[in-house]
Amino acid sequence: MNREIHRHQNRPLPQLHVGHGSHHGALSIFPLWVDSPRVTGLDWKASSIRTAEREGSPVVSELVLHNSTARPAVALEGDLLKGGWQDRMLARSLLLEPFEARVAEVFCVEAGRWGARSVETQGAHEASGRRSALSVRRGNAGGGDGDGERGGSQQSAVWQRISRFENTLGATASSSMLDHLDRSAPLEARPLDGQRGVIIGIGGRVMGAELFGNTAGLRSRWQGILAAAALDAQLAPQRRTTAHDARVFTRHLQGVTLEDGGDAGLARAVRSQQGRLRASGIVNTNAHTNTSAPTASIIHLTAFDDAHPLLENA
């Protein structure tokens, strides 16, 4: 198995194609198509993974994930988990074996609560495909934010980033990222046929992108991605991001080489840092995939432009 895994190190990205963008105030979204075979056989439904606090004494930075299905289940960095002793965000992407249970690293996205809202919800979380804002997820890529941030300091940075919504948009009862998302109006947009990724432009500049192994993966998180991007857009000036900027970002992303980042359950973590462009995600390590293929078999990848004002000042 290790021989199969390490063949996936240092792979370039497959060819990416950018479509026409749509604009919603400060938010611009551009569809992406990925020129590589689809990753199949995975369960993308966020609700297929049951989430619970650690038995005995709950831990802020850890939750137990349990795959309730007979297929490998995808848990994505940035997925929001509502309930338990406090709302959390997954810190790393994982591919869980069928019926596997494992402890996962998380960040608190609700600084003002530590304790169950009710007896019925004290141990469980609701997972529905909602995503945290890119500006809050900044430190997730590559196990840190590129300047030595780790552990407790990384959790403090997450709270600090959420506090920008508190200060600008008005405080919530418990400083919860989910409460800020609930306040935002839903964005009406649909993914296009065959679309497997999206570029997010905010305030006239590309902020980042997400790529998926197939269209089902993108659709499973689509509304969550849009809602989170619209929330970030409320902190930015009302400027459109141009198609030229989206294509330039894509060319830079196309040029990165993904390096091995360690175990991610049945998948393998990958990451890249090239100048201001930073990416992280997971790739397929199934023995049945074509390991002689020249490009990475991406399950999910997030890319950031660290020079974007909402990231540079985070």
PDB file of C-alpha atoms in Angstrom:
ATOM      1  CA  MET A   1       0.000   0.000   0.000  1.00  0.00           C
ATOM      2  CA  ASN A   2       2.814   2.429   0.845  1.00  0.00           C
ATOM      3  CA  ARG A   3       4.330   1.877  -2.606  1.00  0.00           C
ATOM      4  CA  GLU A   4       0.997   2.847  -4.172  1.00  0.00           C
ATOM      5  CA  ILE A   5       0.677   5.912  -1.951  1.00  0.00           C
ATOM      6  CA  HIS A   6       4.106   7.342  -2.624  1.00  0.00           C
ATOM      7  CA  ARG A   7       3.675   7.142  -6.357  1.00  0.00           C
ATOM      8  CA  HIS A   8       1.289  10.065  -5.892  1.00  0.00           C
ATOM      9  CA  GLN A   9       3.961  12.396  -4.552  1.00  0.00           C
ATOM     10  CA  ASN A  10       5.058  15.444  -6.546  1.00  0.00           C
ATOM     11  CA  ARG A  11       2.304  15.350  -9.140  1.00  0.00           C
ATOM     12  CA  PRO A  12       1.252  18.321 -11.296  1.00  0.00           C
ATOM     13  CA  LEU A  13      -2.387  19.322 -11.489  1.00  0.00           C
ATOM     14  CA  PRO A  14      -4.546  18.194 -14.408  1.00  0.00           C
ATOM     15  CA  GLN A  15      -5.528  20.741 -17.050  1.00  0.00           C
ATOM     16  CA  LEU A  16      -8.067  23.316 -15.808  1.00  0.00           C
ATOM     17  CA  HIS A  17     -10.560  25.294 -17.890  1.00  0.00           C
ATOM     18  CA  VAL A  18     -12.255  28.529 -16.721  1.00  0.00           C
ATOM     19  CA  GLY A  19     -15.806  29.467 -17.722  1.00  0.00           C
ATOM     20  CA  HIS A  20     -17.707  32.752 -17.775  1.00  0.00           C
ATOM     21  CA  GLY A  21     -18.136  34.336 -14.362  1.00  0.00           C
ATOM     22  CA  SER A  22     -21.175  35.705 -12.574  1.00  0.00           C
ATOM     23  CA  HIS A  23     -21.143  38.688 -10.233  1.00  0.00           C
ATOM     24  CA  HIS A  24     -23.046  39.323  -7.027  1.00  0.00           C
ATOM     25  CA  GLY A  25     -21.978  42.607  -5.455  1.00  0.00           C
ATOM     26  CA  ALA A  26     -18.393  42.189  -4.264  1.00  0.00           C
ATOM     27  CA  LEU A  27     -18.476  38.449  -5.044  1.00  0.00           C
ATOM     28  CA  SER A  28     -17.501  36.972  -8.417  1.00  0.00           C
ATOM     29  CA  ILE A  29     -17.624  33.232  -9.136  1.00  0.00           C
ATOM     30  CA  PHE A  30     -16.069  31.438 -12.112  1.00  0.00           C
ATOM     31  CA  PRO A  31     -16.730  27.778 -12.977  1.00  0.00           C
ATOM     32  CA  LEU A  32     -13.833  25.369 -13.447  1.00  0.00           C
ATOM     33  CA  TRP A  33     -13.663  22.166 -15.441  1.00  0.00           C
ATOM     34  CA  VAL A  34     -10.972  19.578 -14.688  1.00  0.00           C
ATOM     35  CA  ASP A  35      -9.461  17.590 -17.551  1.00  0.00           C
ATOM     36  CA  SER A  36      -8.957  14.268 -15.746  1.00  0.00           C
ATOM     37  CA  PRO A  37     -11.010  11.123 -15.031  1.00  0.00           C
ATOM     38  CA  ARG A  38     -13.606  11.406 -12.298  1.00  0.00           C
ATOM     39  CA  VAL A  39     -12.862   9.936  -8.882  1.00  0.00           C
ATOM     40  CA  THR A  40     -15.627   7.392  -8.245  1.00  0.00           C
ATOM     41  CA  GLY A  41     -16.925   5.151  -5.464  1.00  0.00           C
ATOM     42  CA  LEU A  42     -16.933   7.771  -2.685  1.00  0.00           C
ATOM     43  CA  ASP A  43     -19.728   8.998  -0.442  1.00  0.00           C
ATOM     44  CA  TRP A  44     -19.757  12.816  -0.500  1.00  0.00           C
ATOM     45  CA  LYS A  45     -22.803  13.436   1.718  1.00  0.00           C
ATOM     46  CA  ALA A  46     -21.706  15.354   4.805  1.00  0.00           C
ATOM     47  CA  SER A  47     -24.555  13.722   6.740  1.00  0.00           C
ATOM     48  CA  SER A  48     -23.048  10.257   6.139  1.00  0.00           C
ATOM     49  CA  ILE A  49     -20.413  11.068   8.756  1.00  0.00           C
ATOM     50  CA  ARG A  50     -21.726  11.119  12.306  1.00  0.00           C
ATOM     51  CA  THR A  51     -19.850  13.451  14.599  1.00  0.00           C
ATOM     52  CA  ALA A  52     -19.582  13.334  18.374  1.00  0.00           C
ATOM     53  CA  GLU A  53     -17.601  14.841  21.237  1.00  0.00           C
ATOM     54  CA  ARG A  54     -14.832  12.769  22.817  1.00  0.00           C
ATOM     55  CA  GLU A  55     -16.205  10.406  25.444  1.00  0.00           C
ATOM     56  CA  GLY A  56     -15.714  11.472  29.033  1.00  0.00           C
ATOM     57  CA  SER A  57     -14.358  15.002  28.821  1.00  0.00           C
ATOM     58  CA  PRO A  58     -14.894  16.870  25.498  1.00  0.00           C
ATOM     59  CA  VAL A  59     -11.839  18.466  23.878  1.00  0.00           C
ATOM     60  CA  VAL A  60     -12.001  21.754  21.979  1.00  0.00           C
ATOM     61  CA  SER A  61      -9.610  20.640  19.246  1.00  0.00           C
ATOM     62  CA  GLU A  62     -10.932  17.096  18.691  1.00  0.00           C
ATOM     63  CA  LEU A  63     -14.107  15.350  17.578  1.00  0.00           C
ATOM     64  CA  VAL A  64     -14.882  11.731  16.732  1.00  0.00           C
ATOM     65  CA  LEU A  65     -15.972  11.123  13.121  1.00  0.00           C
ATOM     66  CA  HIS A  66     -17.833   7.924  12.261  1.00  0.00           C
ATOM     67  CA  ASN A  67     -18.508   6.854   8.695  1.00  0.00           C
ATOM     68  CA  SER A  68     -21.996   5.344   8.812  1.00  0.00           C
ATOM     69  CA  THR A  69     -21.881   3.945   5.259  1.00  0.00           C
ATOM     70  CA  ALA A  70     -20.393   1.003   3.382  1.00  0.00           C
ATOM     71  CA  ARG A  71     -18.406   3.299   1.069  1.00  0.00           C
ATOM     72  CA  PRO A  72     -15.384   5.513   1.784  1.00  0.00           C
ATOM     73  CA  ALA A  73     -16.716   8.864   3.017  1.00  0.00           C
ATOM     74  CA  VAL A  74     -15.187  12.288   2.375  1.00  0.00           C
ATOM     75  CA  ALA A  75     -14.737  14.722   5.289  1.00  0.00           C
ATOM     76  CA  LEU A  76     -13.468  18.074   4.072  1.00  0.00           C
ATOM     77  CA  GLU A  77     -11.310  20.736   5.651  1.00  0.00           C
ATOM     78  CA  GLY A  78     -13.585  23.726   6.280  1.00  0.00           C
ATOM     79  CA  ASP A  79     -16.760  21.664   6.805  1.00  0.00           C
ATOM     80  CA  LEU A  80     -18.844  23.179   9.600  1.00  0.00           C
ATOM     81  CA  LEU A  81     -20.262  21.032  12.385  1.00  0.00           C
ATOM     82  CA  LYS A  82     -23.093  22.595  14.366  1.00  0.00           C
ATOM     83  CA  GLY A  83     -23.971  21.592  17.912  1.00  0.00           C
ATOM     84  CA  GLY A  84     -22.198  19.607  20.596  1.00  0.00           C
ATOM     85  CA  TRP A  85     -20.395  21.703  23.159  1.00  0.00           C
ATOM     86  CA  GLN A  86     -19.561  24.313  20.531  1.00  0.00           C
ATOM     87  CA  ASP A  87     -19.691  24.686  16.747  1.00  0.00           C
ATOM     88  CA  ARG A  88     -16.527  23.382  15.047  1.00  0.00           C
ATOM     89  CA  MET A  89     -14.737  23.414  11.685  1.00  0.00           C
ATOM     90  CA  LEU A  90     -12.778  20.445  10.350  1.00  0.00           C
ATOM     91  CA  ALA A  91      -9.093  21.342  10.169  1.00  0.00           C
ATOM     92  CA  ARG A  92      -7.950  18.616   7.755  1.00  0.00           C
ATOM     93  CA  SER A  93      -9.559  16.614   4.961  1.00  0.00           C
ATOM     94  CA  LEU A  94      -9.914  12.861   5.441  1.00  0.00           C
ATOM     95  CA  LEU A  95     -11.201   9.862   3.530  1.00  0.00           C
ATOM     96  CA  LEU A  96     -12.764   7.517   6.068  1.00  0.00           C
ATOM     97  CA  GLU A  97     -12.941   3.772   5.547  1.00  0.00           C
ATOM     98  CA  PRO A  98     -16.421   2.174   5.510  1.00  0.00           C
ATOM     99  CA  PHE A  99     -17.826   2.233   9.060  1.00  0.00           C
ATOM    100  CA  GLU A 100     -14.563   3.650  10.414  1.00  0.00           C
ATOM    101  CA  ALA A 101     -14.486   5.867  13.500  1.00  0.00           C
ATOM    102  CA  ARG A 102     -11.504   8.126  14.145  1.00  0.00           C
ATOM    103  CA  VAL A 103     -10.536  11.216  16.095  1.00  0.00           C
ATOM    104  CA  ALA A 104     -10.204  14.283  13.858  1.00  0.00           C
ATOM    105  CA  GLU A 105      -8.596  17.675  14.386  1.00  0.00           C
ATOM    106  CA  VAL A 106     -11.053  20.585  14.498  1.00  0.00           C
ATOM    107  CA  PHE A 107     -11.183  24.280  15.331  1.00  0.00           C
ATOM    108  CA  CYS A 108     -13.847  26.009  17.366  1.00  0.00           C
ATOM    109  CA  VAL A 109     -15.855  28.559  15.375  1.00  0.00           C
ATOM    110  CA  GLU A 110     -18.052  29.609  18.310  1.00  0.00           C
ATOM    111  CA  ALA A 111     -15.879  31.291  20.904  1.00  0.00           C
ATOM    112  CA  GLY A 112     -18.684  32.258  23.269  1.00  0.00           C
ATOM    113  CA  ARG A 113     -20.019  28.803  24.178  1.00  0.00           C
ATOM    114  CA  TRP A 114     -18.586  25.759  25.933  1.00  0.00           C
ATOM    115  CA  GLY A 115     -21.390  23.430  26.933  1.00  0.00           C
ATOM    116  CA  ALA A 116     -24.381  21.664  25.444  1.00  0.00           C
ATOM    117  CA  ARG A 117     -27.440  23.641  24.401  1.00  0.00           C
ATOM    118  CA  SER A 118     -29.636  20.721  25.508  1.00  0.00           C
ATOM    119  CA  VAL A 119     -29.305  17.152  26.768  1.00  0.00           C
ATOM    120  CA  GLU A 120     -30.364  15.871  23.334  1.00  0.00           C
ATOM    121  CA  THR A 121     -27.593  17.717  21.477  1.00  0.00           C
ATOM    122  CA  GLN A 122     -24.772  17.609  23.995  1.00  0.00           C
ATOM    123  CA  GLY A 123     -22.746  14.975  22.155  1.00  0.00           C
ATOM    124  CA  ALA A 124     -23.793  15.258  18.521  1.00  0.00           C
ATOM    125  CA  HIS A 125     -23.199  17.724  15.716  1.00  0.00           C
ATOM    126  CA  GLU A 126     -25.178  18.440  12.575  1.00  0.00           C
ATOM    127  CA  ALA A 127     -23.161  18.135   9.355  1.00  0.00           C
ATOM    128  CA  SER A 128     -24.990  19.424   6.289  1.00  0.00           C
ATOM    129  CA  GLY A 129     -22.281  20.505   3.848  1.00  0.00           C
ATOM    130  CA  ARG A 130     -21.976  24.056   5.130  1.00  0.00           C
ATOM    131  CA  ARG A 131     -18.527  25.587   4.680  1.00  0.00           C
ATOM    132  CA  SER A 132     -16.512  28.065   6.682  1.00  0.00           C
ATOM    133  CA  ALA A 133     -15.401  31.300   5.017  1.00  0.00           C
ATOM    134  CA  LEU A 134     -12.116  31.154   3.114  1.00  0.00           C
ATOM    135  CA  SER A 135     -10.750  33.954   5.285  1.00  0.00           C
ATOM    136  CA  VAL A 136     -11.342  31.802   8.386  1.00  0.00           C
ATOM    137  CA  ARG A 137      -9.994  28.632   6.744  1.00  0.00           C
ATOM    138  CA  ARG A 138      -6.744  30.403   5.829  1.00  0.00           C
ATOM    139  CA  GLY A 139      -4.659  28.517   8.397  1.00  0.00           C
ATOM    140  CA  ASN A 140      -5.900  25.078   7.347  1.00  0.00           C
ATOM    141  CA  ALA A 141      -3.722  24.793   4.231  1.00  0.00           C
ATOM    142  CA  GLY A 142      -0.542  22.832   4.783  1.00  0.00           C
ATOM    143  CA  GLY A 143      -1.051  22.428   8.531  1.00  0.00           C
ATOM    144  CA  GLY A 144      -0.570  26.113   9.293  1.00  0.00           C
ATOM    145  CA  ASP A 145      -0.761  29.502   7.642  1.00  0.00           C
ATOM    146  CA  GLY A 146       2.816  29.641   6.428  1.00  0.00           C
ATOM    147  CA  ASP A 147       4.265  31.736   9.241  1.00  0.00           C
ATOM    148  CA  GLY A 148       4.695  29.201  12.026  1.00  0.00           C
ATOM    149  CA  GLU A 149       1.170  29.255  13.370  1.00  0.00           C
ATOM    150  CA  ARG A 150       0.294  26.030  15.186  1.00  0.00           C
ATOM    151  CA  GLY A 151      -1.913  24.588  17.909  1.00  0.00           C
ATOM    152  CA  GLY A 152      -3.437  27.083  20.309  1.00  0.00           C
ATOM    153  CA  SER A 153      -2.152  30.076  18.351  1.00  0.00           C
ATOM    154  CA  GLN A 154      -3.918  28.755  15.258  1.00  0.00           C
ATOM    155  CA  GLN A 155      -7.174  28.422  17.215  1.00  0.00           C
ATOM    156  CA  SER A 156      -6.768  31.978  18.481  1.00  0.00           C
ATOM    157  CA  ALA A 157      -6.267  33.135  14.903  1.00  0.00           C
ATOM    158  CA  VAL A 158      -9.531  31.446  13.866  1.00  0.00           C
ATOM    159  CA  TRP A 159     -11.406  33.329  16.594  1.00  0.00           C
ATOM    160  CA  GLN A 160      -9.697  36.561  15.563  1.00  0.00           C
ATOM    161  CA  ARG A 161     -10.797  36.097  11.950  1.00  0.00           C
ATOM    162  CA  ILE A 162     -14.382  35.444  13.000  1.00  0.00           C
ATOM    163  CA  SER A 163     -14.250  38.561  15.176  1.00  0.00           C
ATOM    164  CA  ARG A 164     -13.959  40.638  11.983  1.00  0.00           C
ATOM    165  CA  PHE A 165     -17.516  39.583  11.126  1.00  0.00           C
ATOM    166  CA  GLU A 166     -18.547  40.387  14.701  1.00  0.00           C
ATOM    167  CA  ASN A 167     -17.018  43.865  14.519  1.00  0.00           C
ATOM    168  CA  THR A 168     -18.215  44.714  11.000  1.00  0.00           C
ATOM    169  CA  LEU A 169     -21.579  42.963  10.695  1.00  0.00           C
ATOM    170  CA  GLY A 170     -22.717  42.969  14.331  1.00  0.00           C
ATOM    171  CA  ALA A 171     -22.141  40.588  17.216  1.00  0.00           C
ATOM    172  CA  THR A 172     -23.879  37.238  17.575  1.00  0.00           C
ATOM    173  CA  ALA A 173     -24.914  35.640  20.864  1.00  0.00           C
ATOM    174  CA  SER A 174     -21.880  33.313  20.989  1.00  0.00           C
ATOM    175  CA  SER A 175     -19.495  34.655  18.310  1.00  0.00           C
ATOM    176  CA  SER A 176     -20.501  31.827  15.980  1.00  0.00           C
ATOM    177  CA  MET A 177     -19.504  31.562  12.308  1.00  0.00           C
ATOM    178  CA  LEU A 178     -22.738  29.611  11.712  1.00  0.00           C
ATOM    179  CA  ASP A 179     -24.836  32.422  13.170  1.00  0.00           C
ATOM    180  CA  HIS A 180     -23.225  34.870  10.733  1.00  0.00           C
ATOM    181  CA  LEU A 181     -24.001  32.514   7.845  1.00  0.00           C
ATOM    182  CA  ASP A 182     -27.619  32.243   9.040  1.00  0.00           C
ATOM    183  CA  ARG A 183     -27.927  36.032   8.838  1.00  0.00           C
ATOM    184  CA  SER A 184     -26.839  36.164   5.195  1.00  0.00           C
ATOM    185  CA  ALA A 185     -29.302  35.947   2.310  1.00  0.00           C
ATOM    186  CA  PRO A 186     -28.882  32.807   0.151  1.00  0.00           C
ATOM    187  CA  LEU A 187     -27.169  33.239  -3.205  1.00  0.00           C
ATOM    188  CA  GLU A 188     -29.064  31.949  -6.251  1.00  0.00           C
ATOM    189  CA  ALA A 189     -26.604  30.178  -8.548  1.00  0.00           C
ATOM    190  CA  ARG A 190     -26.200  26.632  -9.782  1.00  0.00           C
ATOM    191  CA  PRO A 191     -23.175  24.613 -10.899  1.00  0.00           C
ATOM    192  CA  LEU A 192     -22.989  23.911 -14.630  1.00  0.00           C
ATOM    193  CA  ASP A 193     -22.923  20.520 -16.328  1.00  0.00           C
ATOM    194  CA  GLY A 194     -19.583  18.842 -15.758  1.00  0.00           C
ATOM    195  CA  GLN A 195     -18.301  21.609 -13.505  1.00  0.00           C
ATOM    196  CA  ARG A 196     -15.868  20.314 -10.877  1.00  0.00           C
ATOM    197  CA  GLY A 197     -14.504  23.488  -9.359  1.00  0.00           C
ATOM    198  CA  VAL A 198     -15.024  27.170  -8.670  1.00  0.00           C
ATOM    199  CA  ILE A 199     -12.830  30.274  -8.468  1.00  0.00           C
ATOM    200  CA  ILE A 200     -13.864  32.818  -5.841  1.00  0.00           C
ATOM    201  CA  GLY A 201     -13.196  36.501  -6.492  1.00  0.00           C
ATOM    202  CA  ILE A 202     -13.936  39.029  -3.758  1.00  0.00           C
ATOM    203  CA  GLY A 203     -13.561  42.802  -3.881  1.00  0.00           C
ATOM    204  CA  GLY A 204     -12.067  42.782  -7.371  1.00  0.00           C
ATOM    205  CA  ARG A 205      -9.376  40.133  -6.760  1.00  0.00           C
ATOM    206  CA  VAL A 206      -9.234  36.354  -6.838  1.00  0.00           C
ATOM    207  CA  MET A 207      -9.203  35.004  -3.307  1.00  0.00           C
ATOM    208  CA  GLY A 208      -9.040  31.266  -3.961  1.00  0.00           C
ATOM    209  CA  ALA A 209     -10.529  28.185  -5.558  1.00  0.00           C
ATOM    210  CA  GLU A 210     -11.877  24.743  -4.740  1.00  0.00           C
ATOM    211  CA  LEU A 211     -11.547  21.656  -6.958  1.00  0.00           C
ATOM    212  CA  PHE A 212     -13.381  18.334  -6.597  1.00  0.00           C
ATOM    213  CA  GLY A 213     -12.834  14.840  -7.901  1.00  0.00           C
ATOM    214  CA  ASN A 214     -16.261  14.771  -9.541  1.00  0.00           C
ATOM    215  CA  THR A 215     -19.405  16.840 -10.003  1.00  0.00           C
ATOM    216  CA  ALA A 216     -21.173  15.085  -7.107  1.00  0.00           C
ATOM    217  CA  GLY A 217     -18.467  16.337  -4.760  1.00  0.00           C
ATOM    218  CA  LEU A 218     -18.883  19.935  -5.900  1.00  0.00           C
ATOM    219  CA  ARG A 219     -22.674  19.735  -5.657  1.00  0.00           C
ATOM    220  CA  SER A 220     -22.460  18.311  -2.134  1.00  0.00           C
ATOM    221  CA  ARG A 221     -20.743  21.510  -0.923  1.00  0.00           C
ATOM    222  CA  TRP A 222     -21.961  24.020  -3.531  1.00  0.00           C
ATOM    223  CA  GLN A 223     -24.408  25.994  -1.415  1.00  0.00           C
ATOM    224  CA  GLY A 224     -21.989  25.977   1.490  1.00  0.00           C
ATOM    225  CA  ILE A 225     -19.192  27.388  -0.698  1.00  0.00           C
ATOM    226  CA  LEU A 226     -21.427  30.155  -2.060  1.00  0.00           C
ATOM    227  CA  ALA A 227     -22.801  31.136   1.351  1.00  0.00           C
ATOM    228  CA  ALA A 228     -19.312  31.302   2.865  1.00  0.00           C
ATOM    229  CA  ALA A 229     -17.993  33.353  -0.071  1.00  0.00           C
ATOM    230  CA  ALA A 230     -20.931  35.751   0.171  1.00  0.00           C
ATOM    231  CA  LEU A 231     -20.136  36.248   3.861  1.00  0.00           C
ATOM    232  CA  ASP A 232     -16.504  37.093   3.105  1.00  0.00           C
ATOM    233  CA  ALA A 233     -17.723  39.474   0.393  1.00  0.00           C
ATOM    234  CA  GLN A 234     -19.514  41.567   3.014  1.00  0.00           C
ATOM    235  CA  LEU A 235     -16.073  42.631   4.277  1.00  0.00           C
ATOM    236  CA  ALA A 236     -14.857  43.777   0.838  1.00  0.00           C
ATOM    237  CA  PRO A 237     -15.428  46.729  -1.517  1.00  0.00           C
ATOM    238  CA  GLN A 238     -18.067  46.368  -4.249  1.00  0.00           C
ATOM    239  CA  ARG A 239     -15.733  45.547  -7.136  1.00  0.00           C
ATOM    240  CA  ARG A 240     -15.982  42.806  -9.742  1.00  0.00           C
ATOM    241  CA  THR A 241     -13.165  40.349 -10.300  1.00  0.00           C
ATOM    242  CA  THR A 242     -12.319  40.144 -13.995  1.00  0.00           C
ATOM    243  CA  ALA A 243     -12.228  37.024 -16.158  1.00  0.00           C
ATOM    244  CA  HIS A 244      -8.616  37.947 -16.981  1.00  0.00           C
ATOM    245  CA  ASP A 245      -7.671  37.735 -13.294  1.00  0.00           C
ATOM    246  CA  ALA A 246      -9.455  34.369 -12.985  1.00  0.00           C
ATOM    247  CA  ARG A 247      -7.508  33.003 -15.966  1.00  0.00           C
ATOM    248  CA  VAL A 248      -4.199  34.310 -14.601  1.00  0.00           C
ATOM    249  CA  PHE A 249      -4.896  32.664 -11.241  1.00  0.00           C
ATOM    250  CA  THR A 250      -5.756  29.406 -13.012  1.00  0.00           C
ATOM    251  CA  ARG A 251      -2.498  29.489 -14.990  1.00  0.00           C
ATOM    252  CA  HIS A 252      -0.524  29.934 -11.771  1.00  0.00           C
ATOM    253  CA  LEU A 253      -2.494  27.145 -10.105  1.00  0.00           C
ATOM    254  CA  GLN A 254      -1.947  24.951 -13.153  1.00  0.00           C
ATOM    255  CA  GLY A 255       1.782  25.357 -12.665  1.00  0.00           C
ATOM    256  CA  VAL A 256       2.009  24.073  -9.082  1.00  0.00           C
ATOM    257  CA  THR A 257       3.371  20.656  -8.174  1.00  0.00           C
ATOM    258  CA  LEU A 258       1.667  18.917  -5.283  1.00  0.00           C
ATOM    259  CA  GLU A 259       3.955  17.478  -2.634  1.00  0.00           C
ATOM    260  CA  ASP A 260       3.091  14.645  -0.287  1.00  0.00           C
ATOM    261  CA  GLY A 261       1.617  15.855   3.000  1.00  0.00           C
ATOM    262  CA  GLY A 262       1.128  12.625   4.928  1.00  0.00           C
ATOM    263  CA  ASP A 263      -1.692  10.290   5.815  1.00  0.00           C
ATOM    264  CA  ALA A 264      -5.321  11.337   5.333  1.00  0.00           C
ATOM    265  CA  GLY A 265      -7.131   8.085   6.040  1.00  0.00           C
ATOM    266  CA  LEU A 266      -7.642   6.156   2.796  1.00  0.00           C
ATOM    267  CA  ALA A 267      -6.419   9.225   0.911  1.00  0.00           C
ATOM    268  CA  ARG A 268      -3.090  11.018   0.921  1.00  0.00           C
ATOM    269  CA  ALA A 269      -2.717  14.669   1.878  1.00  0.00           C
ATOM    270  CA  VAL A 270      -1.003  16.999  -0.606  1.00  0.00           C
ATOM    271  CA  ARG A 271       0.143  20.594  -0.399  1.00  0.00           C
ATOM    272  CA  SER A 272       2.041  23.266  -2.288  1.00  0.00           C
ATOM    273  CA  GLN A 273       3.450  26.711  -1.529  1.00  0.00           C
ATOM    274  CA  GLN A 274       4.736  28.716  -4.490  1.00  0.00           C
ATOM    275  CA  GLY A 275       5.097  32.396  -3.745  1.00  0.00           C
ATOM    276  CA  ARG A 276       1.741  33.807  -2.720  1.00  0.00           C
ATOM    277  CA  LEU A 277      -0.182  30.778  -4.037  1.00  0.00           C
ATOM    278  CA  ARG A 278      -0.835  28.081  -1.464  1.00  0.00           C
ATOM    279  CA  ALA A 279      -2.806  24.869  -1.908  1.00  0.00           C
ATOM    280  CA  SER A 280      -3.729  21.792   0.102  1.00  0.00           C
ATOM    281  CA  GLY A 281      -6.048  18.834  -0.297  1.00  0.00           C
ATOM    282  CA  ILE A 282      -6.294  15.079  -0.648  1.00  0.00           C
ATOM    283  CA  VAL A 283      -5.663  12.714  -3.562  1.00  0.00           C
ATOM    284  CA  ASN A 284      -6.896   9.228  -4.327  1.00  0.00           C
ATOM    285  CA  THR A 285      -4.579   6.336  -3.429  1.00  0.00           C
ATOM    286  CA  ASN A 286      -6.880   3.508  -4.507  1.00  0.00           C
ATOM    287  CA  ALA A 287      -4.880   0.641  -5.947  1.00  0.00           C
ATOM    288  CA  HIS A 288      -7.310   0.469  -8.876  1.00  0.00           C
ATOM    289  CA  THR A 289      -6.509   3.998 -10.074  1.00  0.00           C
ATOM    290  CA  ASN A 290      -4.064   4.442 -12.912  1.00  0.00           C
ATOM    291  CA  THR A 291      -0.858   5.083 -10.977  1.00  0.00           C
ATOM    292  CA  SER A 292       1.050   5.669 -14.214  1.00  0.00           C
ATOM    293  CA  ALA A 293      -1.066   8.770 -14.919  1.00  0.00           C
ATOM    294  CA  PRO A 294       1.132  11.919 -14.947  1.00  0.00           C
ATOM    295  CA  THR A 295      -1.243  14.074 -12.878  1.00  0.00           C
ATOM    296  CA  ALA A 296      -2.699  13.853  -9.389  1.00  0.00           C
ATOM    297  CA  SER A 297      -6.061  12.129  -8.912  1.00  0.00           C
ATOM    298  CA  ILE A 298      -7.563  14.938  -6.842  1.00  0.00           C
ATOM    299  CA  ILE A 299     -10.415  14.250  -4.435  1.00  0.00           C
ATOM    300  CA  HIS A 300     -10.444  17.820  -3.168  1.00  0.00           C
ATOM    301  CA  LEU A 301      -8.089  20.791  -3.336  1.00  0.00           C
ATOM    302  CA  THR A 302      -8.301  24.319  -1.937  1.00  0.00           C
ATOM    303  CA  ALA A 303      -6.042  27.087  -3.233  1.00  0.00           C
ATOM    304  CA  PHE A 304      -5.478  30.532  -1.703  1.00  0.00           C
ATOM    305  CA  ASP A 305      -3.892  33.743  -2.940  1.00  0.00           C
ATOM    306  CA  ASP A 306      -2.178  34.858   0.252  1.00  0.00           C
ATOM    307  CA  ALA A 307      -1.840  38.393  -1.122  1.00  0.00           C
ATOM    308  CA  HIS A 308      -5.614  38.958  -1.097  1.00  0.00           C
ATOM    309  CA  PRO A 309      -6.421  41.680   1.476  1.00  0.00           C
ATOM    310  CA  LEU A 310      -8.811  39.426   3.417  1.00  0.00           C
ATOM    311  CA  LEU A 311      -6.041  36.819   3.757  1.00  0.00           C
ATOM    312  CA  GLU A 312      -2.992  39.071   4.018  1.00  0.00           C
ATOM    313  CA  ASN A 313      -4.536  40.922   6.957  1.00  0.00           C
ATOM    314  CA  ALA A 314      -6.046  37.828   8.624  1.00  0.00           C
TER     315      ALA A 314
END
